[in-house]
């Protein structure tokens, strides 16, 4: 595949709650992928949680942080999180996109379609820096995205922004 990001983003819906674009690094190559979340009131005593393409335990942890630190009452809701295209993303840099997709679906508010995300989320709700910020931003620009939400501490590693507006955040409070 000559351009995996292009292939993974083809056919993605715009202005739909629960969809976030993440820039992940697989090996040495940055790849953009869509993370979709569907959060819906549960009809079960114990809500269902399912993931495909991301670690189940990581999603559970992110949901717990969103509930405890951000006040999103997710306890009575089913949650399904999927990476489109059948790929698996294992790095913690996907945390911010997962959290935004979940919050977007829960609040039924679409995320900006011209924005990509990357960053790790800590247990206190802080957005932590990740490696290869410049390479991620270059891929985001190459794919035509105009904005990128990233950890504040990653700004020091950014060499150029390629016309992408950088929105640096320190915590999920700033994100939501």
Short mmCIF file of C-alpha atoms in Angstrom, two decimals, residues 3-79:
data_model
loop_
_atom_site.label_atom_id
_atom_site.label_comp_id
_atom_site.label_asym_id
_atom_site.label_seq_id
_atom_site.Cartn_x
_atom_site.Cartn_y
_atom_site.Cartn_z
CA UNK A 3 -0.36 5.51 1.28
CA UNK A 4 -1.92 3.66 4.22
CA UNK A 5 -3.33 6.86 5.75
CA UNK A 6 -5.27 7.64 2.59
CA UNK A 7 -6.61 4.09 2.43
CA UNK A 8 -7.64 4.07 6.11
CA UNK A 9 -9.43 7.41 5.86
CA UNK A 10 -11.28 6.78 2.60
CA UNK A 11 -15.03 6.83 3.04
CA UNK A 12 -14.94 8.26 6.55
CA UNK A 13 -18.04 10.11 7.65
CA UNK A 14 -17.78 13.81 8.51
CA UNK A 15 -19.77 15.71 11.12
CA UNK A 16 -20.74 12.49 12.89
CA UNK A 17 -20.42 12.19 16.67
CA UNK A 18 -17.92 9.58 17.86
CA UNK A 19 -15.36 9.85 15.07
CA UNK A 20 -11.79 11.06 15.73
CA UNK A 21 -8.66 10.96 13.58
CA UNK A 22 -5.48 9.84 15.29
CA UNK A 23 -1.90 9.97 14.11
CA UNK A 24 -0.15 6.86 15.33
CA UNK A 25 3.39 5.73 14.61
CA UNK A 26 3.73 2.13 13.53
CA UNK A 27 7.40 1.22 13.39
CA UNK A 28 8.92 4.35 11.89
CA UNK A 29 5.94 5.43 9.83
CA UNK A 30 3.21 7.82 10.99
CA UNK A 31 -0.26 6.63 10.00
CA UNK A 32 -3.59 8.41 10.27
CA UNK A 33 -6.54 6.26 11.20
CA UNK A 34 -10.12 6.82 12.27
CA UNK A 35 -11.23 5.84 15.74
CA UNK A 36 -14.97 5.41 16.11
CA UNK A 37 -16.84 5.26 19.39
CA UNK A 38 -20.48 4.52 20.03
CA UNK A 39 -21.79 5.24 23.53
CA UNK A 40 -25.40 4.39 24.21
CA UNK A 41 -27.61 3.97 27.27
CA UNK A 42 -27.39 0.34 28.37
CA UNK A 43 -30.36 -1.95 28.63
CA UNK A 44 -28.29 -4.37 30.72
CA UNK A 45 -27.53 -4.31 34.45
CA UNK A 46 -23.83 -4.39 33.57
CA UNK A 47 -23.02 -2.20 30.54
CA UNK A 48 -21.20 -3.78 27.60
CA UNK A 49 -17.73 -2.64 26.60
CA UNK A 50 -16.24 -3.82 23.32
CA UNK A 51 -13.14 -2.79 21.39
CA UNK A 52 -11.63 -3.67 18.06
CA UNK A 53 -8.18 -2.43 17.07
CA UNK A 54 -7.29 -0.92 20.45
CA UNK A 55 -6.58 -2.44 23.85
CA UNK A 56 -9.76 -3.14 25.83
CA UNK A 57 -8.11 -2.37 29.16
CA UNK A 58 -6.76 0.95 27.86
CA UNK A 59 -10.24 2.01 26.73
CA UNK A 60 -11.67 1.04 30.12
CA UNK A 61 -8.99 3.13 31.82
CA UNK A 62 -9.73 6.14 29.57
CA UNK A 63 -13.45 5.82 30.27
CA UNK A 64 -12.72 5.74 34.01
CA UNK A 65 -10.61 8.91 33.73
CA UNK A 66 -13.40 10.61 31.74
CA UNK A 67 -15.91 9.63 34.40
CA UNK A 68 -13.83 10.44 37.51
CA UNK A 69 -11.95 13.53 36.32
CA UNK A 70 -14.34 15.01 33.73
CA UNK A 71 -17.68 14.12 35.27
CA UNK A 72 -18.99 12.16 32.28
CA UNK A 73 -21.40 9.65 33.78
CA UNK A 74 -20.49 6.67 31.59
CA UNK A 75 -21.32 3.98 34.16
CA UNK A 76 -24.76 3.15 32.76
CA UNK A 77 -23.74 3.25 29.11
CA UNK A 78 -22.57 0.62 26.64
CA UNK A 79 -19.40 1.63 24.81
#
